[in-house]
Amino acid sequence: MASENLDETDRALIALLQQDAGQAYAALGKAVGLSAGATHDRVRKLRERGVLRRTTVEVDPAALGLGVLAFVMVDSSAWMGDSAEAFAAIPEIEEAHVIAGSASVLVKVRTATTERLQDVLRRLYAVDGVSGTQATVVLETFFERPPSPGV
Amino acid sequence: MASENLDETDRALIALLQQDAGQAYAALGKAVGLSAGATHDRVRKLRERGVLRRTTVEVDPAALGLGVLAFVMVDSSAWMGDSAEAFAAIPEIEEAHVIAGSASVLVKVRTATTERLQDVLRRLYAVDGVSGTQATVVLETFFERPPSPGV
DNA sequence: ACTGAAATCAGATCGGC
DNA sequence: GCCGATCTGATTTCAGT
């Protein structure tokens, strides 16, 4: 793993880029007291070190017609540690995590309707080793945000 | 809510921007068979309609020193519908959702260590109406990705 | 490691199709 | 709604400190 040590300037730049990755290096630099060139250098190094991955856009799920969000506990009768691809093959699944506890995988699912959610559950049962699911439907999302560099 | 109807070109542009929001409009347009100007127009309209929100950077949580991920079911003895700010005030919380089921709020928490996770649980108990928590620690994250425009 | 300027390239606007 | 060109402004590089 790469050597660490993000100083306060790096963390400030990361926070600013999380808020708006499209702003000019001159503006970024002004906010942290650096020139555009120096800011460019630091951001480039953060990318090279893998601290910053891709720059992307946040999409409104509702605008894509995805109004239903649910978390599904997936119980298994076998070792699920190498089933990442099977879950990734279901596009409605946004996240999949192996967890400690009774269930073995926790997945986050977004669909247009509850009928489509049911269809995802059906496809989950088709994954090797899956013995059961417990879906929890989200009624309201308070917020979803990126990891805070300040913690 | 805004009138919808994303055509196939819009969905393709969204997918391309999710992969790399930093690429030139000329390159984007080439991929979908449009000129740079027309591509610029469509993306601008997607922003105006709120389909695309901010452009941001993906950060490696481990690089920020956040090696522990957990999901916490928060039980409550009162209506939690207006407690969004109380959860948002805890920076380690990345997501907070009101859910159907026994617990009332599900939160996603990222911390440096399990000791810091315990500290977050302590702060959760301090939130008005919170009567209990059940933390589930993630052993391995298969993947985390944005909503797919293709669904 | 940062500065300041120079050169290149992409973003943004506009008239016309 | 898309094209092509133009102008503006940012990105990127580099010699100097």
mmCIF file of C-alpha atoms (C1' of nucleotides) in Angstrom:
data_model
loop_
_atom_site.group_PDB
_atom_site.id
_atom_site.type_symbol
_atom_site.label_atom_id
_atom_site.label_comp_id
_atom_site.label_asym_id
_atom_site.label_seq_id
_atom_site.Cartn_x
_atom_site.Cartn_y
_atom_site.Cartn_z
ATOM 1 C CA MET A 1 0.000 0.000 0.000
ATOM 2 C CA ALA A 2 1.108 3.509 -0.741
ATOM 3 C CA SER A 3 2.708 5.561 1.958
ATOM 4 C CA GLU A 4 0.207 7.767 3.655
ATOM 5 C CA ASN A 5 0.085 11.117 5.383
ATOM 6 C CA LEU A 6 -2.438 13.495 4.049
ATOM 7 C CA ASP A 7 -1.799 16.934 5.445
ATOM 8 C CA GLU A 8 -4.500 19.453 6.183
ATOM 9 C CA THR A 9 -4.201 20.993 2.728
ATOM 10 C CA ASP A 10 -4.753 17.618 1.064
ATOM 11 C CA ARG A 11 -7.836 16.929 3.184
ATOM 12 C CA ALA A 12 -9.210 20.381 2.429
ATOM 13 C CA LEU A 13 -8.673 19.846 -1.295
ATOM 14 C CA ILE A 14 -10.408 16.466 -1.140
ATOM 15 C CA ALA A 15 -13.390 17.993 0.652
ATOM 16 C CA LEU A 16 -13.611 20.795 -1.917
ATOM 17 C CA LEU A 17 -13.380 18.353 -4.822
ATOM 18 C CA GLN A 18 -16.107 16.194 -3.293
ATOM 19 C CA GLN A 19 -18.359 19.238 -3.233
ATOM 20 C CA ASP A 20 -17.520 20.235 -6.792
ATOM 21 C CA ALA A 21 -14.962 18.426 -8.914
ATOM 22 C CA GLY A 22 -15.588 20.783 -11.821
ATOM 23 C CA GLN A 23 -14.216 23.961 -10.328
ATOM 24 C CA ALA A 24 -11.005 25.538 -11.570
ATOM 25 C CA TYR A 25 -7.652 24.841 -9.928
ATOM 26 C CA ALA A 26 -7.281 28.573 -9.434
ATOM 27 C CA ALA A 27 -10.439 28.641 -7.301
ATOM 28 C CA LEU A 28 -9.396 25.511 -5.404
ATOM 29 C CA GLY A 29 -5.984 26.977 -4.754
ATOM 30 C CA LYS A 30 -7.397 30.248 -3.552
ATOM 31 C CA ALA A 31 -9.475 28.386 -0.965
ATOM 32 C CA VAL A 32 -6.432 26.666 0.507
ATOM 33 C CA GLY A 33 -3.868 29.392 -0.105
ATOM 34 C CA LEU A 34 -2.035 27.868 -3.058
ATOM 35 C CA SER A 35 -1.402 28.811 -6.671
ATOM 36 C CA ALA A 36 -3.184 27.024 -9.492
ATOM 37 C CA GLY A 37 -0.016 25.187 -10.478
ATOM 38 C CA ALA A 38 0.720 23.896 -6.985
ATOM 39 C CA THR A 39 -2.905 22.843 -6.558
ATOM 40 C CA HIS A 40 -2.733 20.946 -9.811
ATOM 41 C CA ASP A 41 0.375 19.160 -8.597
ATOM 42 C CA ARG A 42 -1.182 18.079 -5.317
ATOM 43 C CA VAL A 43 -4.369 16.834 -6.932
ATOM 44 C CA ARG A 44 -2.366 14.938 -9.544
ATOM 45 C CA LYS A 45 -0.353 13.256 -6.807
ATOM 46 C CA LEU A 46 -3.521 12.361 -4.902
ATOM 47 C CA ARG A 47 -4.786 10.686 -8.066
ATOM 48 C CA GLU A 48 -1.534 8.836 -8.656
ATOM 49 C CA ARG A 49 -1.521 7.572 -5.074
ATOM 50 C CA GLY A 50 -5.073 6.294 -5.530
ATOM 51 C CA VAL A 51 -6.497 8.498 -2.804
ATOM 52 C CA LEU A 52 -8.720 10.051 -5.450
ATOM 53 C CA ARG A 53 -10.210 7.614 -7.918
ATOM 54 C CA ARG A 54 -12.413 8.607 -10.801
ATOM 55 C CA THR A 55 -14.297 11.864 -11.083
ATOM 56 C CA THR A 56 -17.968 11.124 -11.567
ATOM 57 C CA VAL A 57 -21.430 12.662 -11.565
ATOM 58 C CA GLU A 58 -24.098 12.205 -8.931
ATOM 59 C CA VAL A 59 -27.324 11.030 -10.510
ATOM 60 C CA ASP A 60 -30.798 11.507 -9.063
ATOM 61 C CA PRO A 61 -32.139 7.938 -8.773
ATOM 62 C CA ALA A 62 -35.715 9.170 -9.036
ATOM 63 C CA ALA A 63 -34.914 10.794 -12.375
ATOM 64 C CA LEU A 64 -33.818 7.382 -13.628
ATOM 65 C CA GLY A 65 -37.162 6.026 -12.495
ATOM 66 C CA LEU A 66 -35.635 4.239 -9.499
ATOM 67 C CA GLY A 67 -38.062 5.074 -6.716
ATOM 68 C CA VAL A 68 -37.645 1.997 -4.532
ATOM 69 C CA LEU A 69 -34.621 1.457 -2.294
ATOM 70 C CA ALA A 70 -34.152 -1.634 -0.166
ATOM 71 C CA PHE A 71 -31.483 -3.407 1.855
ATOM 72 C CA VAL A 72 -31.476 -7.183 1.607
ATOM 73 C CA MET A 73 -29.839 -9.575 4.042
ATOM 74 C CA VAL A 74 -28.780 -12.597 2.029
ATOM 75 C CA ASP A 75 -28.451 -15.838 3.987
ATOM 76 C CA SER A 76 -26.270 -18.553 2.580
ATOM 77 C CA SER A 77 -25.573 -22.200 3.021
ATOM 78 C CA ALA A 78 -22.051 -21.933 1.652
ATOM 79 C CA TRP A 79 -18.986 -19.737 1.626
ATOM 80 C CA MET A 80 -19.869 -16.572 -0.288
ATOM 81 C CA GLY A 81 -16.428 -15.033 -0.332
ATOM 82 C CA ASP A 82 -15.937 -15.513 -4.054
ATOM 83 C CA SER A 83 -19.431 -14.599 -5.197
ATOM 84 C CA ALA A 84 -18.737 -10.959 -5.955
ATOM 85 C CA GLU A 85 -19.315 -11.380 -9.693
ATOM 86 C CA ALA A 86 -22.638 -13.132 -9.185
ATOM 87 C CA PHE A 87 -23.924 -10.125 -7.268
ATOM 88 C CA ALA A 88 -22.328 -7.629 -9.611
ATOM 89 C CA ALA A 89 -24.171 -9.273 -12.494
ATOM 90 C CA ILE A 90 -27.435 -7.946 -11.070
ATOM 91 C CA PRO A 91 -27.410 -4.276 -12.110
ATOM 92 C CA GLU A 92 -30.045 -3.225 -9.566
ATOM 93 C CA ILE A 93 -27.560 -4.034 -6.792
ATOM 94 C CA GLU A 94 -25.588 -0.929 -5.873
ATOM 95 C CA GLU A 95 -23.573 -2.394 -3.038
ATOM 96 C CA ALA A 96 -22.718 -5.850 -1.769
ATOM 97 C CA HIS A 97 -20.883 -6.474 1.504
ATOM 98 C CA VAL A 98 -19.879 -9.640 3.319
ATOM 99 C CA ILE A 99 -20.959 -9.136 6.918
ATOM 100 C CA ALA A 100 -20.389 -10.643 10.325
ATOM 101 C CA GLY A 101 -23.553 -12.017 11.865
ATOM 102 C CA SER A 102 -26.343 -14.345 10.964
ATOM 103 C CA ALA A 103 -26.759 -13.337 7.324
ATOM 104 C CA SER A 104 -23.686 -13.481 5.180
ATOM 105 C CA VAL A 105 -24.124 -10.760 2.564
ATOM 106 C CA LEU A 106 -25.845 -7.400 2.776
ATOM 107 C CA VAL A 107 -26.875 -5.836 -0.517
ATOM 108 C CA LYS A 108 -28.325 -2.448 -1.371
ATOM 109 C CA VAL A 109 -30.891 -2.587 -4.175
ATOM 110 C CA ARG A 110 -32.594 0.153 -6.174
ATOM 111 C CA THR A 111 -35.538 -0.587 -8.456
ATOM 112 C CA ALA A 112 -38.400 1.208 -10.159
ATOM 113 C CA THR A 113 -41.151 -0.658 -8.340
ATOM 114 C CA THR A 114 -41.645 -3.207 -5.601
ATOM 115 C CA GLU A 115 -42.491 -5.734 -8.314
ATOM 116 C CA ARG A 116 -39.028 -5.225 -9.768
ATOM 117 C CA LEU A 117 -37.612 -5.611 -6.273
ATOM 118 C CA GLN A 118 -39.325 -8.959 -6.048
ATOM 119 C CA ASP A 119 -37.711 -9.875 -9.347
ATOM 120 C CA VAL A 120 -34.281 -9.025 -7.925
ATOM 121 C CA LEU A 121 -34.981 -11.280 -4.943
ATOM 122 C CA ARG A 122 -35.818 -14.053 -7.372
ATOM 123 C CA ARG A 123 -32.477 -13.559 -9.107
ATOM 124 C CA LEU A 124 -30.714 -13.515 -5.737
ATOM 125 C CA TYR A 125 -32.138 -16.932 -4.918
ATOM 126 C CA ALA A 126 -30.632 -18.136 -8.176
ATOM 127 C CA VAL A 127 -27.123 -17.265 -6.945
ATOM 128 C CA ASP A 128 -25.153 -20.320 -5.853
ATOM 129 C CA GLY A 129 -25.308 -20.897 -2.117
ATOM 130 C CA VAL A 130 -28.099 -18.433 -1.367
ATOM 131 C CA SER A 131 -30.605 -19.977 1.023
ATOM 132 C CA GLY A 132 -32.746 -17.022 2.009
ATOM 133 C CA THR A 133 -33.323 -13.266 1.869
ATOM 134 C CA GLN A 134 -34.765 -10.653 4.192
ATOM 135 C CA ALA A 135 -35.626 -7.430 2.428
ATOM 136 C CA THR A 136 -36.029 -4.146 4.279
ATOM 137 C CA VAL A 137 -37.664 -1.394 2.267
ATOM 138 C CA VAL A 138 -36.553 2.196 2.790
ATOM 139 C CA LEU A 139 -39.418 4.602 3.472
ATOM 140 C CA GLU A 140 -37.348 7.774 3.348
ATOM 141 C CA THR A 141 -33.674 8.509 2.779
ATOM 142 C CA PHE A 142 -32.386 11.201 5.141
ATOM 143 C CA PHE A 143 -29.119 11.572 3.235
ATOM 144 C CA GLU A 144 -26.421 9.768 1.288
ATOM 145 C CA ARG A 145 -22.993 11.364 1.181
ATOM 146 C CA PRO A 146 -19.371 10.469 0.528
ATOM 147 C CA PRO A 147 -16.842 9.579 3.270
ATOM 148 C CA SER A 148 -15.773 12.658 5.166
ATOM 149 C CA PRO A 149 -12.044 13.444 4.914
ATOM 150 C CA GLY A 150 -12.327 15.319 8.201
ATOM 151 C CA VAL A 151 -12.865 12.236 10.364
ATOM 152 C CA MET B 1 -41.512 16.953 -10.458
ATOM 153 C CA ALA B 2 -39.896 17.646 -13.791
ATOM 154 C CA SER B 3 -41.187 15.952 -16.875
ATOM 155 C CA GLU B 4 -39.191 12.906 -17.675
ATOM 156 C CA ASN B 5 -38.238 10.836 -20.661
ATOM 157 C CA LEU B 6 -34.588 10.124 -20.964
ATOM 158 C CA ASP B 7 -33.852 8.718 -24.372
ATOM 159 C CA GLU B 8 -31.151 6.175 -25.073
ATOM 160 C CA THR B 9 -28.614 8.915 -25.835
ATOM 161 C CA ASP B 10 -29.228 10.571 -22.475
ATOM 162 C CA ARG B 11 -28.818 7.280 -20.629
ATOM 163 C CA ALA B 12 -25.625 6.528 -22.531
ATOM 164 C CA LEU B 13 -24.230 9.962 -21.685
ATOM 165 C CA ILE B 14 -25.096 9.490 -18.015
ATOM 166 C CA ALA B 15 -23.330 6.134 -17.951
ATOM 167 C CA LEU B 16 -20.252 7.616 -19.641
ATOM 168 C CA LEU B 17 -20.168 10.552 -17.229
ATOM 169 C CA GLN B 18 -20.467 8.196 -14.267
ATOM 170 C CA GLN B 19 -17.391 6.370 -15.515
ATOM 171 C CA ASP B 20 -15.426 9.565 -16.127
ATOM 172 C CA ALA B 21 -16.875 13.017 -15.670
ATOM 173 C CA GLY B 22 -13.596 14.629 -16.670
ATOM 174 C CA GLN B 23 -13.535 13.595 -20.309
ATOM 175 C CA ALA B 24 -14.029 16.101 -23.098
ATOM 176 C CA TYR B 25 -17.430 16.709 -24.655
ATOM 177 C CA ALA B 26 -15.910 15.848 -28.011
ATOM 178 C CA ALA B 27 -15.015 12.364 -26.745
ATOM 179 C CA LEU B 28 -18.412 11.929 -25.104
ATOM 180 C CA GLY B 29 -20.140 12.983 -28.299
ATOM 181 C CA LYS B 30 -18.068 10.647 -30.421
ATOM 182 C CA ALA B 31 -19.178 7.734 -28.243
ATOM 183 C CA VAL B 32 -22.861 8.487 -28.767
ATOM 184 C CA GLY B 33 -22.683 9.884 -32.308
ATOM 185 C CA LEU B 34 -23.079 13.572 -31.514
ATOM 186 C CA SER B 35 -21.012 16.712 -31.943
ATOM 187 C CA ALA B 36 -19.315 18.368 -29.003
ATOM 188 C CA GLY B 37 -21.799 21.229 -29.057
ATOM 189 C CA ALA B 38 -24.867 19.017 -29.069
ATOM 190 C CA THR B 39 -23.370 16.877 -26.307
ATOM 191 C CA HIS B 40 -22.734 19.980 -24.256
ATOM 192 C CA ASP B 41 -26.360 21.004 -24.735
ATOM 193 C CA ARG B 42 -27.745 17.677 -23.615
ATOM 194 C CA VAL B 43 -25.549 17.474 -20.539
ATOM 195 C CA ARG B 44 -26.436 21.045 -19.589
ATOM 196 C CA LYS B 45 -30.124 20.196 -19.854
ATOM 197 C CA LEU B 46 -29.644 17.065 -17.754
ATOM 198 C CA ARG B 47 -28.060 19.258 -15.091
ATOM 199 C CA GLU B 48 -30.824 21.839 -15.282
ATOM 200 C CA ARG B 49 -33.451 19.141 -14.929
ATOM 201 C CA GLY B 50 -31.698 17.823 -11.853
ATOM 202 C CA VAL B 51 -31.025 14.409 -13.369
ATOM 203 C CA LEU B 52 -27.329 15.100 -12.922
ATOM 204 C CA ARG B 53 -26.362 16.751 -9.661
ATOM 205 C CA ARG B 54 -22.856 17.718 -8.705
ATOM 206 C CA THR B 55 -19.717 16.325 -10.252
ATOM 207 C CA THR B 56 -17.561 14.835 -7.537
ATOM 208 C CA VAL B 57 -14.523 12.644 -6.904
ATOM 209 C CA GLU B 58 -14.517 9.110 -5.586
ATOM 210 C CA VAL B 59 -12.263 8.832 -2.564
ATOM 211 C CA ASP B 60 -10.602 5.651 -1.330
ATOM 212 C CA PRO B 61 -11.890 5.328 2.258
ATOM 213 C CA ALA B 62 -8.816 3.337 3.275
ATOM 214 C CA ALA B 63 -6.597 6.196 2.135
ATOM 215 C CA LEU B 64 -8.468 8.453 4.541
ATOM 216 C CA GLY B 65 -7.738 5.942 7.266
ATOM 217 C CA LEU B 66 -11.326 4.665 7.340
ATOM 218 C CA GLY B 67 -10.882 0.925 7.472
ATOM 219 C CA VAL B 68 -14.038 -0.061 9.345
ATOM 220 C CA LEU B 69 -17.470 -0.123 7.709
ATOM 221 C CA ALA B 70 -20.638 -1.030 9.574
ATOM 222 C CA PHE B 71 -24.394 -0.879 9.179
ATOM 223 C CA VAL B 72 -26.346 0.018 12.288
ATOM 224 C CA MET B 73 -30.030 -0.624 12.899
ATOM 225 C CA VAL B 74 -31.258 2.149 15.161
ATOM 226 C CA ASP B 75 -34.338 1.326 17.248
ATOM 227 C CA SER B 76 -36.421 4.164 18.512
ATOM 228 C CA SER B 77 -39.115 4.870 21.031
ATOM 229 C CA ALA B 78 -40.435 7.883 19.124
ATOM 230 C CA TRP B 79 -41.138 9.166 15.644
ATOM 231 C CA MET B 80 -37.782 9.669 13.926
ATOM 232 C CA GLY B 81 -39.070 11.334 10.790
ATOM 233 C CA ASP B 82 -37.603 14.724 11.619
ATOM 234 C CA SER B 83 -34.277 13.554 13.000
ATOM 235 C CA ALA B 84 -32.285 13.883 9.794
ATOM 236 C CA GLU B 85 -30.097 16.681 11.145
ATOM 237 C CA ALA B 86 -29.260 14.766 14.303
ATOM 238 C CA PHE B 87 -27.843 11.936 12.201
ATOM 239 C CA ALA B 88 -26.184 14.270 9.726
ATOM 240 C CA ALA B 89 -24.354 15.911 12.615
ATOM 241 C CA ILE B 90 -22.347 12.700 13.061
ATOM 242 C CA PRO B 91 -19.778 12.891 10.261
ATOM 243 C CA GLU B 92 -18.927 9.186 10.372
ATOM 244 C CA ILE B 93 -22.461 8.434 9.157
ATOM 245 C CA GLU B 94 -22.501 8.201 5.362
ATOM 246 C CA GLU B 95 -26.135 7.268 4.917
ATOM 247 C CA ALA B 96 -29.275 7.341 7.037
ATOM 248 C CA HIS B 97 -32.570 5.797 5.924
ATOM 249 C CA VAL B 98 -35.941 5.457 7.605
ATOM 250 C CA ILE B 99 -36.952 1.844 7.126
ATOM 251 C CA ALA B 100 -40.001 -0.340 7.389
ATOM 252 C CA GLY B 101 -39.592 -3.071 9.942
ATOM 253 C CA SER B 102 -38.671 -3.454 13.592
ATOM 254 C CA ALA B 103 -35.872 -0.901 13.660
ATOM 255 C CA SER B 104 -36.695 2.542 12.463
ATOM 256 C CA VAL B 105 -33.482 3.927 11.001
ATOM 257 C CA LEU B 106 -30.645 2.197 9.164
ATOM 258 C CA VAL B 107 -27.315 4.023 9.058
ATOM 259 C CA LYS B 108 -24.069 3.302 7.262
ATOM 260 C CA VAL B 109 -21.001 4.195 9.305
ATOM 261 C CA ARG B 110 -17.328 4.381 8.383
ATOM 262 C CA THR B 111 -14.625 4.756 11.026
ATOM 263 C CA ALA B 112 -10.913 4.250 11.447
ATOM 264 C CA THR B 113 -11.194 1.598 14.146
ATOM 265 C CA THR B 114 -13.788 -0.437 15.993
ATOM 266 C CA GLU B 115 -13.168 1.769 19.022
ATOM 267 C CA ARG B 116 -14.275 4.767 16.971
ATOM 268 C CA LEU B 117 -17.301 2.777 15.850
ATOM 269 C CA GLN B 118 -18.183 2.254 19.492
ATOM 270 C CA ASP B 119 -17.897 6.005 19.966
ATOM 271 C CA VAL B 120 -20.360 6.571 17.111
ATOM 272 C CA LEU B 121 -22.803 4.177 18.779
ATOM 273 C CA ARG B 122 -22.468 6.193 21.968
ATOM 274 C CA ARG B 123 -23.347 9.362 20.043
ATOM 275 C CA LEU B 124 -26.288 7.578 18.408
ATOM 276 C CA TYR B 125 -27.714 6.760 21.821
ATOM 277 C CA ALA B 126 -27.554 10.475 22.592
ATOM 278 C CA VAL B 127 -29.944 11.223 19.720
ATOM 279 C CA ASP B 128 -33.488 11.985 20.927
ATOM 280 C CA GLY B 129 -35.756 8.953 20.753
ATOM 281 C CA VAL B 130 -33.041 6.366 20.144
ATOM 282 C CA SER B 131 -33.621 3.323 22.332
ATOM 283 C CA GLY B 132 -31.206 0.788 20.918
ATOM 284 C CA THR B 133 -28.678 -0.099 18.215
ATOM 285 C CA GLN B 134 -27.609 -3.266 16.457
ATOM 286 C CA ALA B 135 -24.316 -2.885 14.633
ATOM 287 C CA THR B 136 -23.280 -5.215 11.827
ATOM 288 C CA VAL B 137 -19.626 -4.987 10.862
ATOM 289 C CA VAL B 138 -18.645 -5.457 7.213
ATOM 290 C CA LEU B 139 -15.896 -8.024 6.709
ATOM 291 C CA GLU B 140 -15.375 -7.366 3.001
ATOM 292 C CA THR B 141 -16.973 -5.016 0.509
ATOM 293 C CA PHE B 142 -17.589 -6.724 -2.837
ATOM 294 C CA PHE B 143 -18.401 -3.443 -4.581
ATOM 295 C CA GLU B 144 -20.017 -0.035 -4.226
ATOM 296 C CA ARG B 145 -21.233 1.631 -7.401
ATOM 297 C CA PRO B 146 -23.661 4.312 -8.557
ATOM 298 C CA PRO B 147 -27.224 3.621 -9.716
ATOM 299 C CA SER B 148 -27.226 2.095 -13.177
ATOM 300 C CA PRO B 149 -29.018 4.208 -15.825
ATOM 301 C CA GLY B 150 -29.598 1.030 -17.797
ATOM 302 C CA VAL B 151 -32.140 -0.447 -15.385
ATOM 303 C "C1'" DA C 1 7.557 22.273 -2.800
ATOM 304 C "C1'" DC C 2 5.476 26.549 -4.559
ATOM 305 C "C1'" DT C 3 5.365 30.549 -7.968
ATOM 306 C "C1'" DG C 4 4.192 32.856 -12.188
ATOM 307 C "C1'" DA C 5 3.938 32.894 -17.003
ATOM 308 C "C1'" DA C 6 3.437 30.600 -21.574
ATOM 309 C "C1'" DA C 7 1.379 27.341 -24.629
ATOM 310 C "C1'" DT C 8 -2.193 24.068 -25.504
ATOM 311 C "C1'" DC C 9 -6.643 22.445 -25.219
ATOM 312 C "C1'" DA C 10 -11.408 22.193 -23.690
ATOM 313 C "C1'" DG C 11 -15.634 24.674 -22.282
ATOM 314 C "C1'" DA C 12 -19.333 27.707 -23.504
ATOM 315 C "C1'" DT C 13 -21.954 30.553 -26.781
ATOM 316 C "C1'" DC C 14 -24.129 31.554 -31.062
ATOM 317 C "C1'" DG C 15 -25.947 31.868 -35.873
ATOM 318 C "C1'" DG C 16 -27.478 28.776 -39.203
ATOM 319 C "C1'" DC C 17 -29.330 24.362 -40.879
ATOM 320 C "C1'" DG D 1 -32.423 19.513 -31.931
ATOM 321 C "C1'" DC D 2 -27.872 19.282 -33.974
ATOM 322 C "C1'" DC D 3 -23.817 21.247 -36.401
ATOM 323 C "C1'" DG D 4 -19.572 23.997 -36.877
ATOM 324 C "C1'" DA D 5 -16.922 27.832 -35.689
ATOM 325 C "C1'" DT D 6 -15.454 31.288 -32.536
ATOM 326 C "C1'" DC D 7 -14.084 33.256 -28.245
ATOM 327 C "C1'" DT D 8 -13.105 32.704 -23.706
ATOM 328 C "C1'" DG D 9 -10.927 30.657 -19.962
ATOM 329 C "C1'" DA D 10 -8.895 26.703 -17.736
ATOM 330 C "C1'" DT D 11 -5.438 22.950 -17.828
ATOM 331 C "C1'" DT D 12 -0.850 21.682 -18.154
ATOM 332 C "C1'" DT D 13 3.987 22.425 -18.495
ATOM 333 C "C1'" DC D 14 8.286 24.481 -17.172
ATOM 334 C "C1'" DA D 15 12.137 27.386 -15.744
ATOM 335 C "C1'" DG D 16 13.202 29.809 -11.580
ATOM 336 C "C1'" DT D 17 13.335 30.379 -6.505
#
